[in-house]
Amino acid sequence: MLALRLGRGAHPLALLRRLLVVAASAGVGFLLLCTLGWAMSHPVGSLPRLLWCLIPLAATVQFAVAVARTDPGTRPRTGLSAVGLGPARLTTLAATSTAVSCTLGSAVALLFFLHLRGDLSAMPLDGKGADLLARNQPLPLAAVLTLLALVPTFATAATGLVMRRHTRRTARPPESTDPAPAPTGLPWGVALTTAGLAIETYASRGGGGSTPPLPGRFDGSSAGVLAGWSLTAVGLALAGPGITYLCGRLLQTLRPGAIRLLAGRTLMAEAQGIGRPLGVLCAVLSGVFAANSLYGPGDETPFGPLTSLGAALVIGCAAATLLTAAVETRQARVPTTTTLHHLGAHAGLLRTAAAVRATAVLAIFAPLTWMVAALAAVPLTT
C-alpha cells in the first residue's frame, strides 16, 4: 500500500519512467505469448524462437532496475531509518514498485493477445496472423501464466539485489573524497569481445553445425556465429565502465584547463554508473548495424512484425537505460554542483563541461561501435 501511495504522488517524470517499464513489460509478454501460439502450431523448432525472447527480456529487466534506482520515493535520505524506512524497507518498496509495474504490463500483454485471437471480441485484422496466435486451439493456462510471470519475477529479483547493495552503500559515509577507483572489468571485457569475434569468424569459416531457425537471412548462420556474437555483446557491456574511465583520463592530459579537468574528473567518477549502459547500447547498435549490412539498397528485409517489435524493445530499453543512468548520476552530482555554485562557478561553465563530456564519450564509443559492427558483419556476409 505504501508503494502505491508513493507512486501516486510521484513526480511526472518518475511516473513516465514507470509507464515505460509497463510498456516494455507488455511488449516482452506479448512476444512470449506469440511464441507460445506459434509453438502450439509448430512444435518443431520452437525452443530457439523462445530463447530469442530472452534478449528483449534482459533489456527490459535492466531498464526496470535502472528506473528503480532513480525512483525518488525509494532514494535513501537522512533520518528515514528513524521512521522505519531503513535500507531493507526501501529495498522492499523498490522491488514492490517494480513488481506492480511489470505485472501490469504482463496483464496488458495478455489482454491484447486475447483480443487479437478473438477471445474477447470478434477476430480483428480480418483474421491475419491466426496461425501465429493459435486461434483454433485452447491456450494452456499454466504455460501462459509461467511466461507472463518471467518479466515480473526477474525484474523484481534483480531490483531487490541491486537496491539492497545500493542502499547499504549509500547509507555508509564515504571513506575518501578522491575520485572513484578505476573499474576492473576492462581487461575481461576486451578479452571476451576479442574471443567473441574470433569464435564468430572461426565458426563462419568452418561451416556446418546446427542452424537454429532465425529471422531474415540469419537462418543460414551456425550456432557458433550466434554464440560468438553474444559473447561480444557481453564483453562490450563489461568493458563500458573502463572505457568511460579512460575517456575521463584522456580529457585531463596535456595541461588541461578548468573545463577539461572538471569534465574528466566527472567522467571518472561516473564511469561505474553510465559505463555499463553505454557498453550495452554500443553492443545493441553494433548488432543492428551488422544485421543491416546483410541487405543491399534494393533488398526488402523479410523481418516480420514480431522481429521488429523485439528489435525496437531492445534498442528502446538500452537507450532508455542510458538516459535513466544519466539522470541518476546527475542526481548524485547535486551536492558537488551546489558547492561549485557557491565557489563562484557560473552555469555556462557547467554546461560547457557537460558538452565536453558528451563529445568525448561520443568520440570514443561511436568508432568502437562501427568497428565491432564491421567485424561482426564479416562472417554474416561471406
GROMACS .gro file of C-alpha atoms in nm:
model
  382
    1MET     CA    1   0.000   0.000   0.000
    2LEU     CA    2   0.286   0.239   0.079
    3ALA     CA    3   0.439   0.168  -0.263
    4LEU     CA    4   0.110   0.258  -0.431
    5ARG     CA    5   0.081   0.582  -0.233
    6LEU     CA    6   0.438   0.679  -0.322
    7GLY     CA    7   0.367   0.604  -0.686
    8ARG     CA    8   0.051   0.815  -0.686
    9GLY     CA    9   0.234   1.117  -0.550
   10ALA     CA   10   0.549   1.077  -0.759
   11HIS     CA   11   0.694   1.336  -0.994
   12PRO     CA   12   0.555   1.326  -1.351
   13LEU     CA   13   0.895   1.220  -1.490
   14ALA     CA   14   0.908   0.933  -1.240
   15LEU     CA   15   0.558   0.827  -1.345
   16LEU     CA   16   0.663   0.844  -1.710
   17ARG     CA   17   0.957   0.614  -1.645
   18ARG     CA   18   0.729   0.366  -1.470
   19LEU     CA   19   0.486   0.377  -1.760
   20LEU     CA   20   0.775   0.299  -1.993
   21VAL     CA   21   0.855  -0.004  -1.777
   22VAL     CA   22   0.491  -0.110  -1.810
   23ALA     CA   23   0.510  -0.071  -2.189
   24ALA     CA   24   0.835  -0.267  -2.214
   25SER     CA   25   0.697  -0.545  -1.994
   26ALA     CA   26   0.383  -0.558  -2.207
   27GLY     CA   27   0.592  -0.585  -2.524
   28VAL     CA   28   0.801  -0.873  -2.390
   29GLY     CA   29   0.493  -1.051  -2.258
   30PHE     CA   30   0.325  -1.020  -2.597
   31LEU     CA   31   0.634  -1.163  -2.769
   32LEU     CA   32   0.638  -1.459  -2.531
   33LEU     CA   33   0.269  -1.528  -2.586
   34CYS     CA   34   0.307  -1.508  -2.962
   35THR     CA   35   0.597  -1.751  -2.941
   36LEU     CA   36   0.375  -1.985  -2.739
   37GLY     CA   37   0.100  -1.956  -3.000
   38TRP     CA   38   0.344  -2.034  -3.279
   39ALA     CA   39   0.485  -2.332  -3.085
   40MET     CA   40   0.135  -2.478  -3.044
   41SER     CA   41   0.102  -2.495  -3.423
   42HIS     CA   42   0.469  -2.574  -3.497
   43PRO     CA   43   0.616  -2.783  -3.213
   44VAL     CA   44   0.942  -2.848  -3.401
   45GLY     CA   45   1.194  -2.564  -3.376
   46SER     CA   46   1.000  -2.360  -3.122
   47LEU     CA   47   1.268  -2.358  -2.850
   48PRO     CA   48   1.517  -2.134  -3.039
   49ARG     CA   49   1.240  -1.882  -3.103
   50LEU     CA   50   1.162  -1.877  -2.733
   51LEU     CA   51   1.530  -1.830  -2.649
   52TRP     CA   52   1.546  -1.526  -2.877
   53CYS     CA   53   1.287  -1.363  -2.649
   54LEU     CA   54   1.546  -1.365  -2.371
   55ILE     CA   55   1.727  -1.071  -2.534
   56PRO     CA   56   1.437  -0.822  -2.504
   57LEU     CA   57   1.356  -0.975  -2.163
   58ALA     CA   58   1.708  -0.898  -2.038
   59ALA     CA   59   1.691  -0.546  -2.181
   60THR     CA   60   1.359  -0.487  -2.005
   61VAL     CA   61   1.491  -0.615  -1.672
   62GLN     CA   62   1.793  -0.387  -1.699
   63PHE     CA   63   1.567  -0.090  -1.771
   64ALA     CA   64   1.336  -0.175  -1.479
   65VAL     CA   65   1.632  -0.188  -1.240
   66ALA     CA   66   1.761   0.147  -1.368
   67VAL     CA   67   1.419   0.306  -1.314
   68ALA     CA   68   1.403   0.166  -0.959
   69ARG     CA   69   1.742   0.315  -0.876
   70THR     CA   70   1.630   0.664  -0.983
   71ASP     CA   71   1.290   0.650  -0.812
   72PRO     CA   72   1.271   0.946  -0.569
   73GLY     CA   73   1.038   0.753  -0.339
   74THR     CA   74   1.296   0.483  -0.267
   75ARG     CA   75   1.607   0.702  -0.251
   76PRO     CA   76   1.792   0.680   0.085
   77ARG     CA   77   1.769   1.001   0.288
   78THR     CA   78   1.893   1.112   0.626
   79GLY     CA   79   1.651   1.030   0.909
   80LEU     CA   80   1.437   0.777   0.723
   81SER     CA   81   1.559   0.492   0.943
   82ALA     CA   82   1.400   0.665   1.244
   83VAL     CA   83   1.054   0.621   1.089
   84GLY     CA   84   1.111   0.261   0.983
   85LEU     CA   85   1.237   0.327   0.629
   86GLY     CA   86   1.582   0.181   0.652
   87PRO     CA   87   1.776   0.012   0.371
   88ALA     CA   88   1.575  -0.310   0.397
   89ARG     CA   89   1.239  -0.133   0.381
   90LEU     CA   90   1.346   0.090   0.091
   91THR     CA   91   1.463  -0.218  -0.097
   92THR     CA   92   1.125  -0.380  -0.040
   93LEU     CA   93   0.946  -0.069  -0.165
   94ALA     CA   94   1.158  -0.055  -0.480
   95ALA     CA   95   1.104  -0.424  -0.552
   96THR     CA   96   0.730  -0.391  -0.491
   97SER     CA   97   0.701  -0.093  -0.726
   98THR     CA   98   0.888  -0.286  -0.995
   99ALA     CA   99   0.666  -0.590  -0.944
  100VAL     CA  100   0.350  -0.380  -0.975
  101SER     CA  101   0.469  -0.211  -1.296
  102CYS     CA  102   0.582  -0.533  -1.463
  103THR     CA  103   0.271  -0.724  -1.357
  104LEU     CA  104   0.053  -0.450  -1.503
  105GLY     CA  105   0.247  -0.475  -1.828
  106SER     CA  106   0.202  -0.852  -1.838
  107ALA     CA  107  -0.173  -0.808  -1.785
  108VAL     CA  108  -0.188  -0.561  -2.074
  109ALA     CA  109   0.001  -0.809  -2.294
  110LEU     CA  110  -0.247  -1.086  -2.208
  111LEU     CA  111  -0.550  -0.868  -2.284
  112PHE     CA  112  -0.403  -0.755  -2.617
  113PHE     CA  113  -0.310  -1.111  -2.713
  114LEU     CA  114  -0.658  -1.241  -2.630
  115HIS     CA  115  -0.811  -0.955  -2.827
  116LEU     CA  116  -0.607  -1.040  -3.138
  117ARG     CA  117  -0.708  -1.404  -3.102
  118GLY     CA  118  -1.073  -1.303  -3.094
  119ASP     CA  119  -1.131  -1.448  -2.747
  120LEU     CA  120  -1.265  -1.119  -2.612
  121SER     CA  121  -1.443  -0.992  -2.923
  122ALA     CA  122  -1.467  -1.056  -3.295
  123MET     CA  123  -1.145  -1.155  -3.473
  124PRO     CA  124  -0.965  -0.827  -3.557
  125LEU     CA  125  -0.742  -0.755  -3.858
  126ASP     CA  126  -0.954  -0.984  -4.080
  127GLY     CA  127  -0.808  -1.293  -3.915
  128LYS     CA  128  -0.448  -1.220  -4.019
  129GLY     CA  129  -0.192  -1.396  -3.803
  130ALA     CA  130  -0.440  -1.659  -3.682
  131ASP     CA  131  -0.178  -1.930  -3.733
  132LEU     CA  132   0.074  -1.740  -3.522
  133LEU     CA  133  -0.178  -1.687  -3.241
  134ALA     CA  134  -0.312  -2.047  -3.242
  135ARG     CA  135  -0.666  -1.920  -3.291
  136ASN     CA  136  -0.837  -2.261  -3.305
  137GLN     CA  137  -0.655  -2.413  -3.009
  138PRO     CA  138  -0.716  -2.359  -2.636
  139LEU     CA  139  -0.436  -2.184  -2.454
  140PRO     CA  140  -0.257  -2.383  -2.182
  141LEU     CA  141  -0.318  -2.178  -1.868
  142ALA     CA  142  -0.005  -2.294  -1.687
  143ALA     CA  143   0.222  -2.204  -1.979
  144VAL     CA  144   0.058  -1.863  -2.022
  145LEU     CA  145   0.095  -1.774  -1.653
  146THR     CA  146   0.454  -1.901  -1.646
  147LEU     CA  147   0.558  -1.690  -1.945
  148LEU     CA  148   0.381  -1.381  -1.818
  149ALA     CA  149   0.549  -1.419  -1.478
  150LEU     CA  150   0.901  -1.416  -1.625
  151VAL     CA  151   0.941  -1.038  -1.652
  152PRO     CA  152   0.792  -0.953  -1.308
  153THR     CA  153   0.992  -1.229  -1.139
  154PHE     CA  154   1.330  -1.149  -1.291
  155ALA     CA  155   1.281  -0.772  -1.267
  156THR     CA  156   1.172  -0.788  -0.902
  157ALA     CA  157   1.459  -1.017  -0.803
  158ALA     CA  158   1.717  -0.805  -0.987
  159THR     CA  159   1.577  -0.485  -0.836
  160GLY     CA  160   1.591  -0.632  -0.485
  161LEU     CA  161   1.953  -0.742  -0.523
  162VAL     CA  162   2.074  -0.418  -0.679
  163MET     CA  163   1.881  -0.187  -0.446
  164ARG     CA  164   1.993  -0.374  -0.137
  165ARG     CA  165   2.355  -0.322  -0.231
  166HIS     CA  166   2.290   0.036  -0.343
  167THR     CA  167   2.107   0.148  -0.028
  168ARG     CA  168   2.366  -0.002   0.203
  169ARG     CA  169   2.649   0.160   0.012
  170THR     CA  170   2.470   0.496   0.015
  171ALA     CA  171   2.396   0.473   0.386
  172ARG     CA  172   2.766   0.436   0.470
  173PRO     CA  173   2.974   0.755   0.493
  174PRO     CA  174   3.229   0.794   0.212
  175GLU     CA  175   3.574   0.667   0.303
  176SER     CA  176   3.758   0.912   0.080
  177THR     CA  177   3.696   1.232  -0.109
  178ASP     CA  178   3.920   1.132  -0.408
  179PRO     CA  179   3.772   1.023  -0.747
  180ALA     CA  180   3.637   0.676  -0.763
  181PRO     CA  181   3.882   0.389  -0.827
  182ALA     CA  182   3.929   0.265  -1.181
  183PRO     CA  183   3.686  -0.010  -1.291
  184THR     CA  184   3.843  -0.353  -1.306
  185GLY     CA  185   3.632  -0.507  -1.583
  186LEU     CA  186   3.814  -0.359  -1.884
  187PRO     CA  187   4.064  -0.645  -1.938
  188TRP     CA  188   3.787  -0.904  -1.908
  189GLY     CA  189   3.565  -0.705  -2.142
  190VAL     CA  190   3.836  -0.674  -2.406
  191ALA     CA  191   3.917  -1.043  -2.376
  192LEU     CA  192   3.552  -1.150  -2.413
  193THR     CA  193   3.495  -0.915  -2.707
  194THR     CA  194   3.805  -1.044  -2.887
  195ALA     CA  195   3.713  -1.404  -2.812
  196GLY     CA  196   3.358  -1.350  -2.937
  197LEU     CA  197   3.477  -1.204  -3.267
  198ALA     CA  198   3.729  -1.486  -3.307
  199ILE     CA  199   3.467  -1.754  -3.238
  200GLU     CA  200   3.228  -1.589  -3.482
  201THR     CA  201   3.490  -1.580  -3.759
  202TYR     CA  202   3.607  -1.936  -3.696
  203ALA     CA  203   3.253  -2.073  -3.692
  204SER     CA  204   3.167  -1.899  -4.018
  205ARG     CA  205   3.473  -2.048  -4.192
  206GLY     CA  206   3.412  -2.395  -4.056
  207GLY     CA  207   3.052  -2.405  -4.178
  208GLY     CA  208   2.813  -2.680  -4.086
  209GLY     CA  209   2.693  -2.713  -3.732
  210SER     CA  210   2.345  -2.661  -3.602
  211THR     CA  211   2.140  -2.389  -3.766
  212PRO     CA  212   1.852  -2.277  -3.544
  213PRO     CA  213   1.566  -2.102  -3.723
  214LEU     CA  214   1.630  -1.731  -3.706
  215PRO     CA  215   1.455  -1.435  -3.870
  216GLY     CA  216   1.565  -1.296  -4.204
  217ARG     CA  217   1.892  -1.414  -4.355
  218PHE     CA  218   2.031  -1.526  -4.023
  219ASP     CA  219   1.875  -1.868  -4.081
  220GLY     CA  220   2.198  -1.982  -4.253
  221SER     CA  221   2.424  -1.883  -3.964
  222SER     CA  222   2.567  -2.152  -3.744
  223ALA     CA  223   2.518  -2.167  -3.370
  224GLY     CA  224   2.887  -2.081  -3.324
  225VAL     CA  225   2.840  -1.749  -3.502
  226LEU     CA  226   2.549  -1.662  -3.275
  227ALA     CA  227   2.741  -1.766  -2.963
  228GLY     CA  228   3.035  -1.550  -3.068
  229TRP     CA  229   2.809  -1.256  -3.130
  230SER     CA  230   2.653  -1.294  -2.782
  231LEU     CA  231   2.996  -1.318  -2.621
  232THR     CA  232   3.099  -0.997  -2.797
  233ALA     CA  233   2.796  -0.818  -2.654
  234VAL     CA  234   2.878  -0.933  -2.300
  235GLY     CA  235   3.236  -0.816  -2.346
  236LEU     CA  236   3.129  -0.469  -2.453
  237ALA     CA  237   2.900  -0.441  -2.151
  238LEU     CA  238   3.188  -0.534  -1.918
  239ALA     CA  239   3.434  -0.301  -2.089
  240GLY     CA  240   3.199   0.000  -2.088
  241PRO     CA  241   3.292   0.136  -1.740
  242GLY     CA  242   3.665   0.103  -1.808
  243ILE     CA  243   3.638   0.278  -2.145
  244THR     CA  244   3.439   0.561  -1.987
  245TYR     CA  245   3.703   0.595  -1.716
  246LEU     CA  246   3.975   0.616  -1.980
  247CYS     CA  247   3.776   0.890  -2.157
  248GLY     CA  248   3.797   1.093  -1.839
  249ARG     CA  249   4.170   1.027  -1.815
  250LEU     CA  250   4.228   1.139  -2.174
  251LEU     CA  251   4.039   1.463  -2.117
  252GLN     CA  252   4.288   1.556  -1.844
  253THR     CA  253   4.604   1.504  -2.047
  254LEU     CA  254   4.827   1.778  -2.193
  255ARG     CA  255   4.780   2.058  -1.940
  256PRO     CA  256   4.400   2.068  -1.908
  257GLY     CA  257   4.209   2.381  -1.822
  258ALA     CA  258   3.923   2.410  -1.576
  259ILE     CA  259   3.662   2.280  -1.819
  260ARG     CA  260   3.855   1.972  -1.932
  261LEU     CA  261   3.965   1.899  -1.577
  262LEU     CA  262   3.608   1.919  -1.447
  263ALA     CA  263   3.471   1.711  -1.735
  264GLY     CA  264   3.741   1.445  -1.698
  265ARG     CA  265   3.704   1.411  -1.322
  266THR     CA  266   3.327   1.386  -1.356
  267LEU     CA  267   3.356   1.110  -1.618
  268MET     CA  268   3.596   0.916  -1.399
  269ALA     CA  269   3.361   0.942  -1.100
  270GLU     CA  270   3.056   0.841  -1.306
  271ALA     CA  271   3.222   0.561  -1.502
  272GLN     CA  272   3.054   0.287  -1.300
  273GLY     CA  273   2.710   0.445  -1.333
  274ILE     CA  274   2.696   0.522  -1.704
  275GLY     CA  275   2.971   0.297  -1.838
  276ARG     CA  276   2.779  -0.029  -1.843
  277PRO     CA  277   2.465   0.118  -2.009
  278LEU     CA  278   2.697   0.276  -2.267
  279GLY     CA  279   2.858  -0.061  -2.333
  280VAL     CA  280   2.519  -0.230  -2.367
  281LEU     CA  281   2.397   0.037  -2.609
  282CYS     CA  282   2.720   0.001  -2.807
  283ALA     CA  283   2.662  -0.375  -2.831
  284VAL     CA  284   2.299  -0.329  -2.939
  285LEU     CA  285   2.379  -0.071  -3.206
  286SER     CA  286   2.669  -0.275  -3.341
  287GLY     CA  287   2.434  -0.572  -3.375
  288VAL     CA  288   2.180  -0.358  -3.559
  289PHE     CA  289   2.443  -0.223  -3.798
  290ALA     CA  290   2.580  -0.572  -3.859
  291ALA     CA  291   2.233  -0.706  -3.936
  292ASN     CA  292   2.159  -0.413  -4.165
  293SER     CA  293   2.476  -0.483  -4.364
  294LEU     CA  294   2.323  -0.807  -4.488
  295TYR     CA  295   2.086  -0.621  -4.716
  296GLY     CA  296   2.158  -0.417  -5.024
  297PRO     CA  297   1.986  -0.094  -5.127
  298GLY     CA  298   1.715  -0.275  -5.323
  299ASP     CA  299   1.655  -0.563  -5.083
  300GLU     CA  300   1.344  -0.590  -4.874
  301THR     CA  301   1.412  -0.704  -4.520
  302PRO     CA  302   1.196  -1.012  -4.451
  303PHE     CA  303   1.172  -0.930  -4.082
  304GLY     CA  304   0.819  -0.977  -3.957
  305PRO     CA  305   0.632  -0.754  -3.713
  306LEU     CA  306   0.735  -0.959  -3.410
  307THR     CA  307   1.104  -0.938  -3.503
  308SER     CA  308   1.067  -0.564  -3.548
  309LEU     CA  309   0.892  -0.540  -3.211
  310GLY     CA  310   1.171  -0.732  -3.041
  311ALA     CA  311   1.439  -0.514  -3.201
  312ALA     CA  312   1.250  -0.198  -3.104
  313LEU     CA  313   1.224  -0.320  -2.744
  314VAL     CA  314   1.595  -0.396  -2.719
  315ILE     CA  315   1.705  -0.066  -2.875
  316GLY     CA  316   1.448   0.138  -2.683
  317CYS     CA  317   1.527  -0.022  -2.347
  318ALA     CA  318   1.903   0.016  -2.399
  319ALA     CA  319   1.869   0.385  -2.487
  320ALA     CA  320   1.621   0.448  -2.204
  321THR     CA  321   1.851   0.273  -1.955
  322LEU     CA  322   2.138   0.500  -2.056
  323LEU     CA  323   1.922   0.812  -2.017
  324THR     CA  324   1.797   0.688  -1.679
  325ALA     CA  325   2.154   0.622  -1.564
  326ALA     CA  326   2.245   0.976  -1.672
  327VAL     CA  327   1.959   1.109  -1.459
  328GLU     CA  328   2.082   0.906  -1.162
  329THR     CA  329   2.437   1.038  -1.193
  330ARG     CA  330   2.301   1.392  -1.224
  331GLN     CA  331   2.107   1.344  -0.901
  332ALA     CA  332   2.420   1.218  -0.727
  333ARG     CA  333   2.611   1.520  -0.859
  334VAL     CA  334   2.378   1.776  -0.699
  335PRO     CA  335   2.594   1.839  -0.385
  336THR     CA  336   2.905   1.890  -0.599
  337THR     CA  337   2.719   2.124  -0.834
  338THR     CA  338   2.588   2.325  -0.539
  339THR     CA  339   2.939   2.358  -0.399
  340LEU     CA  340   3.072   2.479  -0.733
  341HIS     CA  341   2.798   2.742  -0.749
  342HIS     CA  342   2.892   2.862  -0.401
  343LEU     CA  343   3.255   2.888  -0.513
  344GLY     CA  344   3.158   3.118  -0.799
  345ALA     CA  345   3.131   2.876  -1.094
  346HIS     CA  346   2.874   3.006  -1.340
  347ALA     CA  347   2.615   2.791  -1.516
  348GLY     CA  348   2.787   2.829  -1.854
  349LEU     CA  349   3.098   2.656  -1.722
  350LEU     CA  350   2.897   2.354  -1.606
  351ARG     CA  351   2.707   2.334  -1.935
  352THR     CA  352   3.030   2.351  -2.132
  353ALA     CA  353   3.182   2.075  -1.919
  354ALA     CA  354   2.874   1.859  -1.981
  355ALA     CA  355   2.907   1.918  -2.357
  356VAL     CA  356   3.275   1.822  -2.344
  357ARG     CA  357   3.188   1.501  -2.159
  358ALA     CA  358   2.924   1.407  -2.415
  359THR     CA  359   3.160   1.482  -2.705
  360ALA     CA  360   3.440   1.276  -2.556
  361VAL     CA  361   3.212   0.977  -2.496
  362LEU     CA  362   3.069   1.001  -2.848
  363ALA     CA  363   3.417   1.031  -2.999
  364ILE     CA  364   3.526   0.707  -2.833
  365PHE     CA  365   3.213   0.491  -2.845
  366ALA     CA  366   3.097   0.579  -3.199
  367PRO     CA  367   3.411   0.444  -3.373
  368LEU     CA  368   3.412   0.147  -3.136
  369THR     CA  369   3.053   0.064  -3.230
  370TRP     CA  370   3.131   0.093  -3.601
  371MET     CA  371   3.444  -0.123  -3.571
  372VAL     CA  372   3.269  -0.401  -3.379
  373ALA     CA  373   2.976  -0.390  -3.623
  374ALA     CA  374   3.210  -0.417  -3.922
  375LEU     CA  375   3.399  -0.710  -3.771
  376ALA     CA  376   3.078  -0.887  -3.665
  377ALA     CA  377   2.925  -0.844  -4.013
  378VAL     CA  378   3.215  -1.013  -4.195
  379PRO     CA  379   3.115  -1.372  -4.107
  380LEU     CA  380   2.750  -1.298  -4.192
  381THR     CA  381   2.823  -1.161  -4.538
  382THR     CA  382   3.079  -1.422  -4.652
   0.00000   0.00000   0.00000
